[in-house]
């Protein structure tokens, strides 16, 4: 009898992508195999949901509605719903979609295989939501998306209470992993060929508050610097309130910590930041940017901005534009505010009319586009070592270029070299042209460095996918920078 197939559909932030790799690992450990990418359905379809935006619900129930007839035609097929919307809606999901077999939450993703089995045996839906974290997801088996880059979760949950955000209600208070566990996972990953890790948390630089060490995050960055074979370290997302000088020093003094920082601003207006309960103000934010640039002159800084937060006036918005002009972000993920039921902001007076939000949003995007392009133009003539990305690259007329990420995470399209180059290998190129959202290196590649990451990618594509090594220390997947989830929930 052939193995049952599975499909995990992921919505929302990097934390969900990380969790989906665990869900895939759990299912493969239970004997399921991944359904082909283009398969419409599978024997088990898992929705790993996001709850950040108003229509997140509509989207889920719409998808579940479309699956109902397919399930009716496929005896034994099971549907499971997990993630933030499941944590919020619980048994409402099986009431609204009684063809769903399993509902599990953000704190008990490890229960999925057992719940699927129980639903099958008992022929009834299983709804199991834990109020607090049962097992640190990082200890669960995993099925990585990439052979050479990985997410490493350092904490879950958040102690902040931003008034537009539902995350603390659905992912709970911050829980930190022990530094030793994190470093052991990183060393196991590097042993498997991973050369880039992204440290992940709702609020990474608050790391340590749960284990009583305020400098734990900068110490962790420095410790990553000592991991032999680890070429690139990134992290997402920090919070400006907790962004301290020891972190800036660790970034500047640790060679494999990349010159890239994503730091959500959300608004440039002190009055709006107060209403958002973001506990920092414009001056502090710009002060951090200044310190980072002084310590790491070629750092690429990106951000998240919400336009149209309740009560935002034209003067407030002008303050946001002012910070954008001052900060000169390489990139900004910009969002139009939308109510999130269950958040304090949803009940606030002064909800800004849609057309006003739209008009401001367009002004902000236009300004940032200009700045991104000007900042990219400064890269022309620079020689960069680019980590070659998976995938087809980009077609420029008749030329198909390869793509990759520079140390500062800028996207670079470059000419395919004569010699073979694999995803995960490093290519040295000279930037010849800048566009608003990518760089081009049209000249010949100046050098190719074959890496263990490239070897790992070759091993993976050559052989059938091995399962995660069950050391309690997973092997993991692919951090491509995701388009931010709406309303700034890029896990922060
Ligand atoms: S926006 Fe980020 S920092 Fe604020 S509550 Fe949500 S997850 Fe926490």
PDB file of C-alpha atoms in Angstrom, residues 4 9 11 13 20 35 124 145 196 226 237 266 270 307 322 326 354 375-376 388 402 447 466:
ATOM      1  CA  UNK A   4      -0.372   8.564   2.351  1.00  0.00           C
ATOM      2  CA  UNK A   9      -0.588  25.309   3.261  1.00  0.00           C
ATOM      3  CA  UNK A  11      -0.205  31.679   5.712  1.00  0.00           C
ATOM      4  CA  UNK A  13       4.721  35.239   9.074  1.00  0.00           C
ATOM      5  CA  UNK A  20       5.064  24.426   8.898  1.00  0.00           C
ATOM      6  CA  UNK A  35       2.319  15.414  -2.196  1.00  0.00           C
ATOM      7  CA  UNK A 124     -15.257  12.427  14.752  1.00  0.00           C
ATOM      8  CA  UNK A 145      12.511  23.619   2.516  1.00  0.00           C
ATOM      9  CA  UNK A 196      23.001  30.503   6.664  1.00  0.00           C
ATOM     10  CA  UNK A 226      32.393  30.910  16.733  1.00  0.00           C
ATOM     11  CA  UNK A 237      12.409  40.740  14.150  1.00  0.00           C
ATOM     12  CA  UNK A 266       5.151  51.262  12.355  1.00  0.00           C
ATOM     13  CA  UNK A 270       5.094  60.020  18.748  1.00  0.00           C
ATOM     14  CA  UNK A 307      -0.592  53.833   7.469  1.00  0.00           C
ATOM     15  CA  UNK A 322       9.981  62.645   7.899  1.00  0.00           C
ATOM     16  CA  UNK A 326      15.856  60.581   7.594  1.00  0.00           C
ATOM     17  CA  UNK A 354     -10.327  54.156   3.492  1.00  0.00           C
ATOM     18  CA  UNK A 375      20.177  53.569  -2.004  1.00  0.00           C
ATOM     19  CA  UNK A 376      20.503  50.748  -4.552  1.00  0.00           C
ATOM     20  CA  UNK A 388      23.226  31.624  -5.096  1.00  0.00           C
ATOM     21  CA  UNK A 402      20.909  33.494 -11.864  1.00  0.00           C
ATOM     22  CA  UNK A 447      34.720  33.967  -9.119  1.00  0.00           C
ATOM     23  CA  UNK A 466      15.983  11.808   3.934  1.00  0.00           C
TER      24      UNK A 466
END
